[in-house]
mmCIF file of C-alpha atoms in Angstrom:
data_model
loop_
_atom_site.group_PDB
_atom_site.id
_atom_site.type_symbol
_atom_site.label_atom_id
_atom_site.label_comp_id
_atom_site.label_asym_id
_atom_site.label_seq_id
_atom_site.Cartn_x
_atom_site.Cartn_y
_atom_site.Cartn_z
ATOM 1 C CA MET A 1 35.315 -41.342 1.081
ATOM 2 C CA ALA A 2 32.407 -39.000 1.332
ATOM 3 C CA VAL A 3 29.583 -39.472 -1.111
ATOM 4 C CA GLN A 4 28.471 -36.254 -2.735
ATOM 5 C CA THR A 5 24.742 -35.867 -2.949
ATOM 6 C CA PRO A 6 23.403 -34.293 -6.119
ATOM 7 C CA LEU A 7 22.343 -30.698 -5.776
ATOM 8 C CA ARG A 8 18.737 -30.165 -6.742
ATOM 9 C CA ILE A 9 17.842 -26.737 -7.937
ATOM 10 C CA ARG A 10 14.243 -25.926 -8.471
ATOM 11 C CA ARG A 11 13.353 -23.455 -11.131
ATOM 12 C CA GLY A 12 12.050 -20.209 -9.749
ATOM 13 C CA ASN A 13 13.648 -20.617 -6.285
ATOM 14 C CA ARG A 14 16.935 -18.890 -7.067
ATOM 15 C CA PRO A 15 17.316 -15.786 -4.942
ATOM 16 C CA GLU A 16 18.630 -13.620 -7.755
ATOM 17 C CA GLU A 17 16.266 -14.848 -10.460
ATOM 18 C CA GLY A 18 13.929 -12.173 -11.701
ATOM 19 C CA GLY A 19 10.233 -12.490 -12.276
ATOM 20 C CA ARG A 20 8.751 -13.633 -15.518
ATOM 21 C CA GLY A 21 6.952 -10.351 -16.154
ATOM 22 C CA LEU A 22 8.037 -7.375 -18.206
ATOM 23 C CA VAL A 23 9.680 -5.776 -15.165
ATOM 24 C CA SER A 24 12.140 -7.785 -13.086
ATOM 25 C CA ARG A 25 12.169 -7.876 -9.294
ATOM 26 C CA ALA A 26 15.385 -5.887 -9.222
ATOM 27 C CA ASP A 27 13.789 -3.094 -11.249
ATOM 28 C CA ARG A 28 10.717 -3.103 -9.036
ATOM 29 C CA ARG A 29 12.907 -2.182 -6.061
ATOM 30 C CA ARG A 30 13.710 1.146 -7.701
ATOM 31 C CA ILE A 31 11.481 3.981 -6.546
ATOM 32 C CA SER A 32 11.223 5.540 -10.004
ATOM 33 C CA VAL A 33 10.023 2.250 -11.510
ATOM 34 C CA ARG A 34 7.440 1.719 -8.778
ATOM 35 C CA VAL A 35 6.114 5.258 -9.203
ATOM 36 C CA SER A 36 5.934 4.878 -12.979
ATOM 37 C CA LEU A 37 4.160 1.523 -12.758
ATOM 38 C CA GLY A 38 1.709 2.825 -10.172
ATOM 39 C CA SER A 39 0.935 5.868 -12.315
ATOM 40 C CA VAL A 40 0.349 3.773 -15.436
ATOM 41 C CA GLN A 41 -1.842 1.305 -13.561
ATOM 42 C CA GLY A 42 -3.843 4.074 -11.920
ATOM 43 C CA LEU A 43 -4.335 5.913 -15.214
ATOM 44 C CA THR A 44 -5.411 2.704 -16.946
ATOM 45 C CA PHE A 45 -7.913 1.971 -14.182
ATOM 46 C CA LEU A 46 -9.371 5.485 -14.399
ATOM 47 C CA LEU A 47 -9.707 5.261 -18.177
ATOM 48 C CA LEU A 48 -11.441 1.889 -17.978
ATOM 49 C CA LEU A 49 -13.723 3.216 -15.249
ATOM 50 C CA ALA A 50 -14.574 6.270 -17.335
ATOM 51 C CA PHE A 51 -15.319 4.215 -20.445
ATOM 52 C CA GLY A 52 -17.524 1.858 -18.432
ATOM 53 C CA ALA A 53 -19.311 4.301 -16.140
ATOM 54 C CA ALA A 54 -19.719 7.292 -18.462
ATOM 55 C CA PRO A 55 -22.546 5.763 -20.567
ATOM 56 C CA LEU A 56 -24.380 4.700 -17.410
ATOM 57 C CA TYR A 57 -24.032 8.163 -15.888
ATOM 58 C CA TRP A 58 -25.140 9.856 -19.113
ATOM 59 C CA THR A 59 -28.218 7.640 -19.280
ATOM 60 C CA PHE A 60 -29.026 8.357 -15.636
ATOM 61 C CA LYS A 61 -28.616 12.106 -16.213
ATOM 62 C CA GLY A 62 -30.897 12.012 -19.237
ATOM 63 C CA ALA A 63 -33.490 9.952 -17.378
ATOM 64 C CA VAL A 64 -33.994 12.642 -14.708
ATOM 65 C CA SER A 65 -33.660 15.652 -17.022
ATOM 66 C CA PRO A 66 -36.587 17.607 -18.481
ATOM 67 C CA THR A 67 -37.021 17.169 -22.194
ATOM 68 C CA GLN A 68 -36.528 20.875 -22.874
ATOM 69 C CA GLU A 69 -33.172 20.853 -21.095
ATOM 70 C CA LEU A 70 -32.070 17.798 -23.079
ATOM 71 C CA LEU A 71 -32.891 19.602 -26.318
ATOM 72 C CA ARG A 72 -31.424 22.944 -25.230
ATOM 73 C CA ASP A 73 -28.201 21.695 -23.610
ATOM 74 C CA PRO A 74 -27.667 17.958 -24.248
ATOM 75 C CA LEU A 75 -24.039 18.069 -23.012
ATOM 76 C CA ALA A 76 -24.846 19.496 -19.575
ATOM 77 C CA ARG A 77 -23.265 17.517 -16.778
ATOM 78 C CA TRP A 78 -26.413 17.682 -14.604
ATOM 79 C CA PRO A 79 -29.896 19.134 -15.124
ATOM 80 C CA ASP A 80 -30.868 22.391 -13.434
ATOM 81 C CA HIS A 81 -34.164 20.892 -12.271
ATOM 82 C CA ALA A 82 -34.028 17.109 -11.939
ATOM 83 C CA GLN A 83 -37.340 15.353 -12.560
ATOM 84 C CA TRP A 84 -37.206 12.137 -10.571
ATOM 85 C CA GLU A 85 -40.810 11.399 -11.456
ATOM 86 C CA ASN A 86 -39.671 10.523 -14.990
ATOM 87 C CA LEU A 87 -38.850 7.028 -13.765
ATOM 88 C CA SER A 88 -42.325 6.399 -12.378
ATOM 89 C CA ARG A 89 -43.936 8.004 -15.437
ATOM 90 C CA ALA A 90 -41.958 5.789 -17.761
ATOM 91 C CA TRP A 91 -42.918 2.747 -15.685
ATOM 92 C CA ASN A 92 -46.634 3.561 -15.940
ATOM 93 C CA GLU A 93 -47.184 5.633 -19.089
ATOM 94 C CA LEU A 94 -44.819 3.696 -21.338
ATOM 95 C CA GLN A 95 -45.708 0.362 -19.669
ATOM 96 C CA VAL A 96 -42.046 -0.346 -19.030
ATOM 97 C CA GLY A 97 -43.001 -2.594 -16.127
ATOM 98 C CA GLN A 98 -45.030 -4.871 -18.406
ATOM 99 C CA TYR A 99 -42.255 -5.064 -21.001
ATOM 100 C CA LEU A 100 -39.699 -5.813 -18.306
ATOM 101 C CA TRP A 101 -41.871 -8.656 -17.059
ATOM 102 C CA ASN A 102 -42.092 -10.018 -20.603
ATOM 103 C CA THR A 103 -38.298 -9.814 -20.770
ATOM 104 C CA VAL A 104 -37.897 -11.675 -17.470
ATOM 105 C CA VAL A 105 -40.160 -14.469 -18.718
ATOM 106 C CA LEU A 106 -38.234 -14.833 -21.981
ATOM 107 C CA VAL A 107 -34.835 -14.640 -20.284
ATOM 108 C CA THR A 108 -35.760 -17.186 -17.608
ATOM 109 C CA GLY A 109 -36.962 -19.703 -20.173
ATOM 110 C CA SER A 110 -33.881 -19.131 -22.327
ATOM 111 C CA VAL A 111 -31.587 -19.731 -19.344
ATOM 112 C CA LEU A 112 -33.310 -23.000 -18.434
ATOM 113 C CA ALA A 113 -33.264 -24.174 -22.050
ATOM 114 C CA HIS A 114 -29.580 -23.245 -22.405
ATOM 115 C CA LEU A 115 -28.612 -25.107 -19.250
ATOM 116 C CA LEU A 116 -30.589 -28.205 -20.222
ATOM 117 C CA VAL A 117 -29.114 -28.468 -23.713
ATOM 118 C CA ALA A 118 -25.575 -27.417 -22.729
ATOM 119 C CA THR A 119 -25.231 -29.785 -19.767
ATOM 120 C CA THR A 120 -26.792 -32.829 -21.411
ATOM 121 C CA GLY A 121 -25.011 -32.243 -24.726
ATOM 122 C CA GLY A 122 -21.673 -31.609 -23.043
ATOM 123 C CA TYR A 123 -22.132 -34.672 -20.832
ATOM 124 C CA VAL A 124 -22.783 -36.968 -23.784
ATOM 125 C CA LEU A 125 -19.911 -35.636 -25.902
ATOM 126 C CA SER A 126 -17.362 -35.321 -23.099
ATOM 127 C CA VAL A 127 -18.146 -37.998 -20.500
ATOM 128 C CA LEU A 128 -20.181 -40.725 -22.197
ATOM 129 C CA ARG A 129 -18.299 -40.387 -25.515
ATOM 130 C CA PRO A 130 -20.241 -42.693 -27.829
ATOM 131 C CA ARG A 131 -18.802 -43.700 -31.193
ATOM 132 C CA TRP A 132 -20.424 -40.803 -32.999
ATOM 133 C CA ALA A 133 -19.186 -38.202 -30.459
ATOM 134 C CA ALA A 134 -16.202 -37.042 -32.557
ATOM 135 C CA PRO A 135 -18.140 -36.208 -35.757
ATOM 136 C CA VAL A 136 -20.895 -34.567 -33.718
ATOM 137 C CA ARG A 137 -18.284 -32.395 -32.027
ATOM 138 C CA TRP A 138 -17.074 -31.173 -35.403
ATOM 139 C CA MET A 139 -20.612 -30.560 -36.639
ATOM 140 C CA VAL A 140 -21.438 -28.543 -33.518
ATOM 141 C CA LEU A 141 -18.251 -26.551 -33.993
ATOM 142 C CA ALA A 142 -19.062 -25.961 -37.663
ATOM 143 C CA THR A 143 -22.347 -24.248 -36.775
ATOM 144 C CA LEU A 144 -20.369 -21.449 -35.143
ATOM 145 C CA PHE A 145 -19.112 -20.406 -38.594
ATOM 146 C CA VAL A 146 -22.642 -19.988 -39.972
ATOM 147 C CA PRO A 147 -23.910 -16.390 -39.578
ATOM 148 C CA GLY A 148 -27.238 -16.112 -37.854
ATOM 149 C CA SER A 149 -28.676 -13.983 -40.663
ATOM 150 C CA ILE A 150 -28.329 -16.885 -43.123
ATOM 151 C CA SER A 151 -30.553 -19.229 -41.103
ATOM 152 C CA LEU A 152 -33.000 -16.529 -40.004
ATOM 153 C CA VAL A 153 -35.604 -17.167 -42.715
ATOM 154 C CA ALA A 154 -35.444 -20.955 -42.353
ATOM 155 C CA LEU A 155 -35.703 -20.665 -38.576
ATOM 156 C CA TYR A 156 -38.718 -18.379 -38.837
ATOM 157 C CA LEU A 157 -40.488 -20.757 -41.248
ATOM 158 C CA THR A 158 -39.782 -23.614 -38.856
ATOM 159 C CA VAL A 159 -41.301 -21.675 -35.965
ATOM 160 C CA LEU A 160 -44.391 -20.840 -38.015
ATOM 161 C CA ASP A 161 -44.991 -24.518 -38.849
ATOM 162 C CA LEU A 162 -43.165 -26.876 -36.513
ATOM 163 C CA PRO A 163 -42.212 -30.016 -38.490
ATOM 164 C CA GLY A 164 -44.037 -33.154 -37.420
ATOM 165 C CA LEU A 165 -46.433 -31.321 -35.111
ATOM 166 C CA GLY A 166 -48.021 -28.817 -37.463
ATOM 167 C CA ILE A 167 -48.278 -26.107 -34.797
ATOM 168 C CA SER A 168 -47.045 -22.543 -34.747
ATOM 169 C CA LEU A 169 -44.806 -21.121 -32.023
ATOM 170 C CA ALA A 170 -45.201 -17.524 -33.171
ATOM 171 C CA ASN A 171 -46.342 -15.002 -30.530
ATOM 172 C CA SER A 172 -45.423 -17.428 -27.754
ATOM 173 C CA PRO A 173 -42.381 -17.661 -25.474
ATOM 174 C CA TRP A 174 -41.567 -21.071 -26.940
ATOM 175 C CA GLY A 175 -40.698 -19.384 -30.200
ATOM 176 C CA VAL A 176 -37.872 -17.609 -28.362
ATOM 177 C CA TRP A 177 -36.880 -20.325 -25.888
ATOM 178 C CA LEU A 178 -36.335 -23.234 -28.273
ATOM 179 C CA PRO A 179 -34.145 -21.431 -30.858
ATOM 180 C CA HIS A 180 -32.068 -19.937 -28.041
ATOM 181 C CA ALA A 181 -31.542 -23.392 -26.556
ATOM 182 C CA ALA A 182 -29.710 -24.598 -29.669
ATOM 183 C CA SER A 183 -26.503 -22.738 -28.868
ATOM 184 C CA ALA A 184 -23.324 -24.455 -30.022
ATOM 185 C CA PHE A 185 -21.156 -22.032 -28.049
ATOM 186 C CA THR A 186 -22.563 -22.976 -24.649
ATOM 187 C CA VAL A 187 -22.428 -26.688 -25.498
ATOM 188 C CA LEU A 188 -18.754 -26.399 -26.421
ATOM 189 C CA ILE A 189 -17.669 -24.434 -23.346
ATOM 190 C CA VAL A 190 -19.518 -26.806 -21.017
ATOM 191 C CA MET A 191 -18.031 -29.769 -22.876
ATOM 192 C CA LYS A 192 -14.570 -28.237 -22.490
ATOM 193 C CA PHE A 193 -15.134 -27.881 -18.755
ATOM 194 C CA PHE A 194 -16.324 -31.486 -18.485
ATOM 195 C CA ASP A 195 -13.143 -32.607 -20.263
ATOM 196 C CA GLY A 196 -11.149 -31.274 -17.323
ATOM 197 C CA ILE A 197 -12.940 -33.403 -14.732
ATOM 198 C CA PRO A 198 -10.762 -36.429 -13.824
ATOM 199 C CA ARG A 199 -12.183 -39.544 -15.422
ATOM 200 C CA GLU A 200 -11.088 -41.552 -12.397
ATOM 201 C CA LEU A 201 -14.143 -40.181 -10.615
ATOM 202 C CA PHE A 202 -16.456 -41.599 -13.254
ATOM 203 C CA GLU A 203 -14.686 -44.955 -13.250
ATOM 204 C CA ALA A 204 -14.892 -45.193 -9.467
ATOM 205 C CA ALA A 205 -18.592 -44.364 -9.578
ATOM 206 C CA GLU A 206 -19.195 -47.013 -12.235
ATOM 207 C CA VAL A 207 -17.399 -49.584 -10.068
ATOM 208 C CA ASP A 208 -19.778 -48.704 -7.235
ATOM 209 C CA GLY A 209 -22.726 -49.366 -9.553
ATOM 210 C CA ALA A 210 -23.662 -45.799 -10.479
ATOM 211 C CA GLY A 211 -25.344 -45.317 -13.836
ATOM 212 C CA PRO A 212 -24.983 -42.404 -16.272
ATOM 213 C CA LEU A 213 -27.858 -40.430 -14.744
ATOM 214 C CA ILE A 214 -26.507 -40.774 -11.203
ATOM 215 C CA ILE A 215 -23.022 -39.745 -12.326
ATOM 216 C CA PHE A 216 -24.474 -36.755 -14.126
ATOM 217 C CA ARG A 217 -26.621 -35.668 -11.188
ATOM 218 C CA ARG A 218 -24.307 -36.415 -8.247
ATOM 219 C CA ILE A 219 -20.820 -35.878 -9.678
ATOM 220 C CA VAL A 220 -20.844 -33.773 -12.837
ATOM 221 C CA LEU A 221 -23.404 -31.120 -11.938
ATOM 222 C CA PRO A 222 -22.098 -30.380 -8.403
ATOM 223 C CA MET A 223 -18.560 -29.978 -9.761
ATOM 224 C CA SER A 224 -19.748 -27.747 -12.619
ATOM 225 C CA ARG A 225 -21.282 -24.901 -10.642
ATOM 226 C CA PRO A 226 -18.698 -22.320 -11.811
ATOM 227 C CA ILE A 227 -19.246 -22.978 -15.511
ATOM 228 C CA LEU A 228 -23.012 -23.185 -15.018
ATOM 229 C CA ALA A 229 -22.896 -19.737 -13.416
ATOM 230 C CA VAL A 230 -20.965 -18.421 -16.415
ATOM 231 C CA VAL A 231 -23.435 -19.934 -18.883
ATOM 232 C CA THR A 232 -26.343 -18.505 -16.905
ATOM 233 C CA LEU A 233 -24.931 -14.988 -16.828
ATOM 234 C CA LEU A 234 -23.923 -15.041 -20.486
ATOM 235 C CA THR A 235 -27.391 -16.236 -21.434
ATOM 236 C CA VAL A 236 -29.024 -13.533 -19.340
ATOM 237 C CA MET A 237 -26.902 -10.825 -20.956
ATOM 238 C CA ASN A 238 -27.462 -12.067 -24.503
ATOM 239 C CA SER A 239 -31.173 -12.753 -24.084
ATOM 240 C CA TRP A 240 -31.828 -9.445 -22.331
ATOM 241 C CA LYS A 241 -30.416 -7.395 -25.207
ATOM 242 C CA ASP A 242 -31.667 -9.631 -28.021
ATOM 243 C CA PHE A 243 -33.667 -7.451 -30.402
ATOM 244 C CA LEU A 244 -34.081 -8.966 -33.847
ATOM 245 C CA TRP A 245 -35.435 -12.442 -33.141
ATOM 246 C CA PRO A 246 -38.053 -11.458 -30.502
ATOM 247 C CA LEU A 247 -39.184 -8.651 -32.814
ATOM 248 C CA ILE A 248 -39.684 -11.114 -35.674
ATOM 249 C CA VAL A 249 -41.281 -14.024 -33.847
ATOM 250 C CA ILE A 250 -43.464 -11.973 -31.443
ATOM 251 C CA SER A 251 -45.616 -9.594 -33.450
ATOM 252 C CA ASP A 252 -48.045 -8.923 -30.592
ATOM 253 C CA THR A 253 -46.795 -5.679 -29.031
ATOM 254 C CA GLU A 254 -48.209 -6.606 -25.631
ATOM 255 C CA LYS A 255 -45.929 -9.670 -25.455
ATOM 256 C CA GLN A 256 -42.720 -8.118 -26.722
ATOM 257 C CA PRO A 257 -39.655 -7.677 -24.473
ATOM 258 C CA ILE A 258 -38.222 -4.292 -23.552
ATOM 259 C CA SER A 259 -35.520 -4.517 -26.243
ATOM 260 C CA ALA A 260 -38.159 -4.703 -28.998
ATOM 261 C CA ALA A 261 -40.581 -2.264 -27.367
ATOM 262 C CA LEU A 262 -38.226 0.694 -26.839
ATOM 263 C CA PRO A 263 -37.531 1.357 -30.556
ATOM 264 C CA ARG A 264 -41.263 1.366 -31.200
ATOM 265 C CA LEU A 265 -41.917 3.695 -28.245
ATOM 266 C CA ALA A 266 -39.211 6.074 -29.499
ATOM 267 C CA GLU A 267 -41.520 7.178 -32.317
ATOM 268 C CA THR A 268 -44.104 8.750 -30.008
ATOM 269 C CA ALA A 269 -42.711 8.906 -26.451
ATOM 270 C CA GLU A 270 -41.238 11.970 -24.806
ATOM 271 C CA GLN A 271 -37.462 11.907 -24.969
ATOM 272 C CA SER A 272 -36.847 12.122 -21.234
ATOM 273 C CA LEU A 273 -39.338 9.316 -20.576
ATOM 274 C CA LEU A 274 -37.731 7.203 -23.282
ATOM 275 C CA ILE A 275 -34.295 7.586 -21.674
ATOM 276 C CA ALA A 276 -35.841 6.769 -18.296
ATOM 277 C CA GLY A 277 -37.213 3.578 -19.820
ATOM 278 C CA MET A 278 -33.748 2.777 -21.174
ATOM 279 C CA LEU A 279 -32.281 3.246 -17.705
ATOM 280 C CA LEU A 280 -34.836 0.892 -16.186
ATOM 281 C CA ALA A 281 -34.063 -1.627 -18.927
ATOM 282 C CA ILE A 282 -30.286 -1.719 -18.363
ATOM 283 C CA LEU A 283 -30.285 -1.702 -14.565
ATOM 284 C CA PRO A 284 -31.237 -5.390 -13.970
ATOM 285 C CA PRO A 285 -28.416 -6.957 -16.048
ATOM 286 C CA VAL A 286 -25.865 -4.458 -14.715
ATOM 287 C CA VAL A 287 -26.808 -5.202 -11.099
ATOM 288 C CA LEU A 288 -26.794 -8.942 -11.808
ATOM 289 C CA PHE A 289 -23.316 -8.719 -13.312
ATOM 290 C CA LEU A 290 -21.960 -6.720 -10.375
ATOM 291 C CA ILE A 291 -23.339 -9.251 -7.903
ATOM 292 C CA PHE A 292 -22.052 -12.372 -9.669
ATOM 293 C CA GLN A 293 -18.866 -11.075 -11.279
ATOM 294 C CA ARG A 294 -16.763 -13.239 -8.928
ATOM 295 C CA GLN A 295 -18.514 -16.352 -10.213
ATOM 296 C CA ILE A 296 -17.699 -15.276 -13.779
ATOM 297 C CA VAL A 297 -13.999 -15.059 -12.960
ATOM 298 C CA ARG A 298 -14.037 -18.434 -11.217
ATOM 299 C CA GLY A 299 -15.892 -20.051 -14.068
ATOM 300 C CA GLY A 300 -13.481 -18.574 -16.603
ATOM 301 C CA GLY A 301 -10.595 -20.130 -14.733
ATOM 302 C CA GLY A 302 -12.309 -23.506 -15.006
ATOM 303 C CA PHE A 303 -11.585 -23.664 -18.747
ATOM 304 C CA THR A 304 -8.023 -24.659 -17.920
ATOM 305 C CA GLY A 305 -9.338 -27.892 -16.436
ATOM 306 C CA LEU A 306 -9.562 -29.397 -12.979
ATOM 307 C CA LYS A 307 -6.719 -31.879 -13.175
ATOM 308 C CA GLY A 308 -3.747 -31.290 -10.944
#
């Protein structure tokens, strides 16, 4: 008597089973459906491209336009006589180069402070997990529900007179770096990424005699490059456009970043030169995003965890 073997059917391997999307595979074989989908996708791409590139193009057009043409015909698609020297004039006359350097200094320090606090805080709460890790997690999460405007006065008073040290951080980069470092959002996303690292790696390292610092330096950090790239880029974007806090804590106009200097320059500067300064201010973060956008996508996928 022949023994019948059970038939194993794997989900998703049936030849006639359609896809899980809105349009089944059978419908995709129809020419009309393919044409309609291609048209919708192409139109959506063009609209997104227009919404993203139009402000950049309009800023570039205004940066090389004479001021009289901007006032006479602000909606012109291109100036009749482009003035490319506006960029160099804005760099020198408006001291855009100095303000950009101030911005680079503040952004670099903010990135390093973010990475230090986010990686060490996430490592303690996710990997080491002391007894007080759970309540600290909830307290860190609770700070996300507190608007920044509520703590602005208290934060400014703290910067003016640092508790325990009696020194003032006003008009110094530290007054921007340290408050930026205390970011609950970056701590939580790094902690979430660390939660996805298999704990078997940590246990094996502990068996081999590795301590917490060695595990952090040789296992956690090398495996966390995608999320560290995301944190770095997010910090660069947020710090580059930050206006209110640098304006409050840095009263010396020579030390202010470009985000705080441009509104002040708008009161006296020529309009075309002001737009040229705006173009020079937005180019670095845009170029940085275009170069490292692949790392952002990879890091975003890391939130689902590394297991499996």
